Amino acid sequence: MTDTAGTSETADRAEPGAGAEASAAVDAVAAFIELDGVEKVFDVRKKTGFLKRERRRVRAVDGLSFTVSRGEMVGYIGPNGAGKSTTIKMLTGILTPSGGRLRVAGIDPSRERTRLAHRIGVVFGQRTTLWWDLPLIDSYRLMHRMYRIPDARYRENLDRCVELLQLRDLLDVPVRQLSLGQRMRGDIAAALLHDPEVLYLDEPTIGLDVVSKAKVRGFLRDLNAERGTTVLLTTHDLQDIEQLCSRVMVIDHGRLMYDGPLAGLHEAGESERTLVVDLERELPPIEAPEPARVVRVEGPRQWLAFPASASAAGLVARIAAEYPLVDLSVREPDIESVIAKMYAERAGA
Amino acid sequence: MGTGSGRLYAAVAAGGFRRYATYRAATAAGVFTNTVFGLILVYTYLALWDERPQLGGYDQAQAVTFVWLGQALLAALAIGGGGFEDELMERIRTGDVAVDLYRPADLQLWWLAADVGRALFQLLGRGVVPFVFGSLFFPVALPREVSVWAAFLVTLLLAMLVGFALRYLVALSAFWLLDGTGVTQMAWLAGLFCSGMLLPLNVFPGVLGEVVRALPWSSLLQAPADVLLGEADPLGTFAFQASWAVALLALGRLVQSAATRRVVVQGG
């Protein structure tokens, strides 16, 4: 049975030794990650007096439905406490949904957590899977055993990650001595040694400097392009999404608020970027071309708001030509403000 | 459980061993502490056995041996704390345990392997020196038969299992309590007293003695000591320790599945 199913598959996928995997994948091709009315309810006990406890039900995830196809790279965003991490934990099988249907690669995560674990990779940005006291390479050797990676495959994947994530000089360094950016790259490599079909990334660039962020993003982009790894990315950094994801899902209060391209999100939220300019001296507000406008003046420094969908280049050129410009910077809208605007829109409509 | 998982847990144990081996200054300080504690206890015991020879059925040399054995095992069996449990409790409190849970590995076996690795290091790194020191400078009662030493090693292995199983339960309490300081301290006190670390359990008379000797903690120090000193039948001791190990490990599994099913993993 595996053979017949495998032949038609291997013809166009050209992935050797995919036998049983491929046959399972046939069903999952359309929707690799599938959520249908998924709920997660927590009972929270609150102290209301001496010995008195009040039980409160919290719906962390409330009727969530979406699908992600194989090879997609999707941004999953929302404010703190929106239910992002709860979703990720249900997708790994750590948490069991209170209701609804959830499948990853055709597997019910909480029922077959261990079987699923071999096919997924997880990076929690604020946590580490690496062995704190031991050299980085020791954690990788452990992954080799844990995921039963064939020796040749392990060496090949390790070499590739070491090369692309620039880990060569770090392999013999104890993890506790790594910088945050180095550790994050180390963690990403650890999540990929077993060739996961899907990678969940929970805040992979949190706390990283610009250079480290660029390295991580570049690596993820290549991974998705070359290996077709499906990526679900949770972040607070809109630039992560802008540079990596063609599709973004916004969740708040456990519900899906938006699902579509990032540009559409900006439209839906009418989000604005801010151009901060430092002039040589104190001047009256800059007369900027529509729709940009000055929102704040403080001595020689002025703040201009303009639509996130518009390019900053024209605006910058115009100001540079007409005003004594010393310095400038562009601030991206943060997710909270985009979502806040989205709410305002809906309330107004 | 195939050879694959056997190799995984062997790797985890090896990692547990090496993690502790990296902290050499801490090991040296531990050896010093155990030796000093041993000296204090030995002189106390010598005074006690001078007054009451054959107390608890031990002669003076046996009592002295008991002290140095206790110091050799204190760190290895984490009787006074200091095993994996502090780390696991911290991981539960901060939510890092989520990382342990999504792995294709069993939580209990994982930590058991890590703790056995740690125990083996501390047995060699912190246990051998005080024991040899005690044997050189004090009259001790050590067996000559290889078979007794072999039986003693088996009791040590079983003691590691029981010790782990007890501390695993302590650690899992963090899923419900979040702050496990109280439980840790109670476990620490129970460990020191009920294992025989303060006084050999055969010294305690009547019902108290009977109860303390039947509790799981007596598997940690009293049981290996009695086998080494030729005071207990090895097979009966194995059975006693193994029963506690199986019961407590099974209870640990039960609590583990309750914990992971019903309790929120911390940290959003």
XYZ file of C-alpha atoms in Angstrom, chain A residues 34-272:
239
model
C -5.796 22.518 10.316
C -7.843 24.093 13.096
C -11.600 23.911 13.178
C -13.410 25.713 15.982
C -10.571 25.061 18.424
C -11.130 26.220 21.994
C -8.995 26.246 25.087
C -10.593 27.091 28.389
C -8.580 27.476 31.565
C -9.978 27.396 35.062
C -8.281 30.120 36.983
C -8.689 30.262 40.725
C -8.503 33.679 42.265
C -8.091 34.434 45.929
C -11.022 36.581 47.027
C -10.538 36.429 50.764
C -8.990 34.393 53.526
C -9.392 30.783 52.312
C -11.973 31.901 49.771
C -11.313 31.095 46.162
C -13.298 32.154 43.184
C -13.242 30.020 40.071
C -13.132 31.873 36.833
C -13.161 30.419 33.341
C -10.777 32.030 30.896
C -11.179 31.396 27.192
C -7.611 31.665 25.975
C -8.578 30.396 22.533
C -12.157 30.841 21.461
C -13.387 29.074 18.345
C -10.248 29.401 16.267
C -10.353 28.105 12.677
C -7.631 28.361 10.049
C -5.525 26.209 7.762
C -1.913 26.472 6.712
C -0.700 24.710 3.568
C 2.567 22.868 3.243
C 5.429 25.252 2.495
C 3.626 28.392 3.639
C 5.306 30.936 5.871
C 2.702 32.544 8.067
C 3.009 35.297 10.625
C 0.878 34.796 13.709
C 0.539 37.994 15.660
C -1.476 39.580 18.390
C -1.055 41.475 21.655
C 0.171 39.837 24.862
C -2.301 37.332 26.201
C -4.112 37.052 22.859
C -3.740 33.277 22.793
C -0.712 32.919 20.495
C 1.409 30.780 22.773
C -1.601 28.725 23.793
C -2.197 27.969 20.114
C 1.438 26.981 19.616
C 1.310 24.752 22.684
C -1.790 23.022 21.328
C -0.048 22.591 17.971
C 2.859 20.828 19.706
C 0.514 18.660 21.762
C 1.591 20.031 25.150
C -1.903 21.393 25.753
C -5.100 19.569 24.884
C -7.839 21.677 23.243
C -11.066 21.943 25.254
C -13.055 21.732 22.049
C -12.877 21.711 18.271
C -10.665 19.787 15.891
C -6.950 20.228 15.417
C -4.594 18.370 13.063
C -0.953 18.800 12.137
C 0.264 16.625 9.257
C -2.872 14.581 9.797
C -1.930 13.895 13.426
C -3.933 14.870 16.496
C -1.091 16.538 18.469
C -2.225 15.899 22.031
C -3.045 12.249 21.348
C 0.176 11.450 19.517
C 2.545 14.013 20.893
C 5.647 11.854 20.535
C 4.922 10.778 16.961
C 4.269 14.381 15.975
C 7.408 15.578 17.757
C 9.566 13.844 15.147
C 7.973 15.935 12.399
C 7.909 19.381 13.985
C 10.532 21.804 15.203
C 9.877 24.375 17.911
C 11.814 27.439 18.986
C 10.516 29.359 21.977
C 12.517 32.574 21.795
C 12.511 33.130 25.527
C 13.301 29.562 26.454
C 16.089 27.284 25.403
C 16.272 23.634 24.545
C 20.055 23.695 24.899
C 22.014 22.267 27.784
C 23.002 25.274 29.811
C 26.250 24.041 31.376
C 27.613 22.076 28.438
C 29.181 22.969 25.087
C 26.694 23.606 22.278
C 27.762 20.488 20.378
C 26.645 18.283 23.297
C 23.064 19.469 22.881
C 23.222 18.616 19.191
C 24.529 15.125 19.938
C 21.566 14.730 22.237
C 19.177 15.780 19.440
C 20.862 13.192 17.244
C 19.857 10.485 19.718
C 16.506 11.957 20.690
C 15.175 12.220 17.159
C 17.029 9.099 15.972
C 18.518 10.996 13.062
C 20.520 8.742 10.712
C 24.234 9.521 11.138
C 24.845 10.805 7.622
C 21.739 12.996 7.726
C 22.712 14.391 11.104
C 26.198 15.346 9.912
C 24.832 16.911 6.736
C 22.194 18.971 8.569
C 24.586 19.990 11.309
C 27.182 21.136 8.778
C 24.563 23.127 6.930
C 23.219 24.840 10.061
C 26.713 25.502 11.393
C 27.662 27.066 8.075
C 24.559 29.197 7.556
C 24.039 30.221 11.169
C 27.771 30.808 11.730
C 28.108 28.474 14.664
C 31.531 27.006 13.831
C 33.413 28.812 16.590
C 30.639 28.335 19.116
C 30.291 24.541 19.074
C 32.711 24.012 21.948
C 31.504 26.962 24.015
C 29.219 26.209 27.003
C 25.745 27.548 26.253
C 25.719 29.755 29.353
C 28.571 31.779 27.816
C 26.755 32.493 24.538
C 25.205 35.879 23.807
C 21.446 36.013 23.293
C 21.811 36.167 19.513
C 24.269 33.272 19.452
C 22.042 31.218 21.708
C 19.025 31.900 19.523
C 20.904 30.734 16.427
C 21.998 27.698 18.415
C 18.385 26.976 19.325
C 17.187 27.339 15.745
C 19.824 24.860 14.587
C 18.749 22.453 17.343
C 15.161 22.603 16.104
C 16.143 21.755 12.516
C 18.559 18.832 12.796
C 15.786 16.274 12.390
C 14.380 17.859 9.211
C 11.034 18.958 10.624
C 8.296 19.555 8.081
C 6.972 22.460 10.088
C 8.750 24.929 12.313
C 6.947 26.883 15.037
C 8.848 29.981 16.024
C 7.699 31.865 19.097
C 9.379 35.293 19.143
C 12.619 34.184 17.449
C 14.056 37.703 17.236
C 13.059 39.023 20.655
C 15.878 40.960 22.270
C 18.252 40.532 19.326
C 20.329 43.330 17.830
C 19.855 44.401 14.215
C 22.649 42.218 12.841
C 21.458 39.099 14.647
C 17.873 39.743 13.528
C 19.006 39.998 9.913
C 20.954 36.733 10.207
C 18.000 34.875 11.672
C 15.569 36.237 9.091
C 17.872 35.461 6.180
C 18.290 31.905 7.396
C 14.556 31.359 7.809
C 13.830 32.752 4.363
C 16.324 30.349 2.772
C 15.029 27.441 4.797
C 11.517 28.041 3.561
C 12.584 28.609 -0.031
C 15.027 25.705 -0.348
C 13.513 23.044 1.859
C 9.870 24.020 1.676
C 9.627 23.948 5.454
C 6.280 25.264 6.631
C 6.843 28.071 9.120
C 4.464 29.516 11.689
C 5.990 32.610 13.199
C 4.825 34.417 16.312
C 6.311 37.849 16.810
C 5.926 41.369 18.105
C 8.204 42.697 15.429
C 6.276 43.691 12.303
C 9.513 43.713 10.345
C 9.841 39.979 10.887
C 6.519 39.567 9.148
C 7.264 42.133 6.474
C 10.487 40.438 5.474
C 9.381 36.841 5.797
C 5.671 36.220 5.551
C 3.304 36.615 2.635
C 0.419 35.918 4.942
C -0.391 37.151 8.396
C -2.992 36.091 10.929
C -3.976 38.392 13.746
C -5.428 36.920 16.899
C -6.926 38.749 19.837
C -8.938 37.467 22.774
C -8.504 33.996 21.324
C -10.219 34.876 18.053
C -8.942 35.367 14.553
C -9.277 39.059 13.707
C -7.551 39.105 10.349
C -6.137 36.580 7.893
C -4.512 37.807 4.697
C -1.506 39.667 3.272
C 0.372 42.141 5.449
C -0.483 45.066 3.161
C -4.147 44.343 3.782
C -3.526 44.471 7.510
C -2.051 47.932 7.204
C -5.089 49.014 5.214
C -7.460 47.409 7.653
C -5.680 49.136 10.515
C -4.752 52.269 8.550
C -1.422 51.997 10.298
C 1.166 54.701 10.050
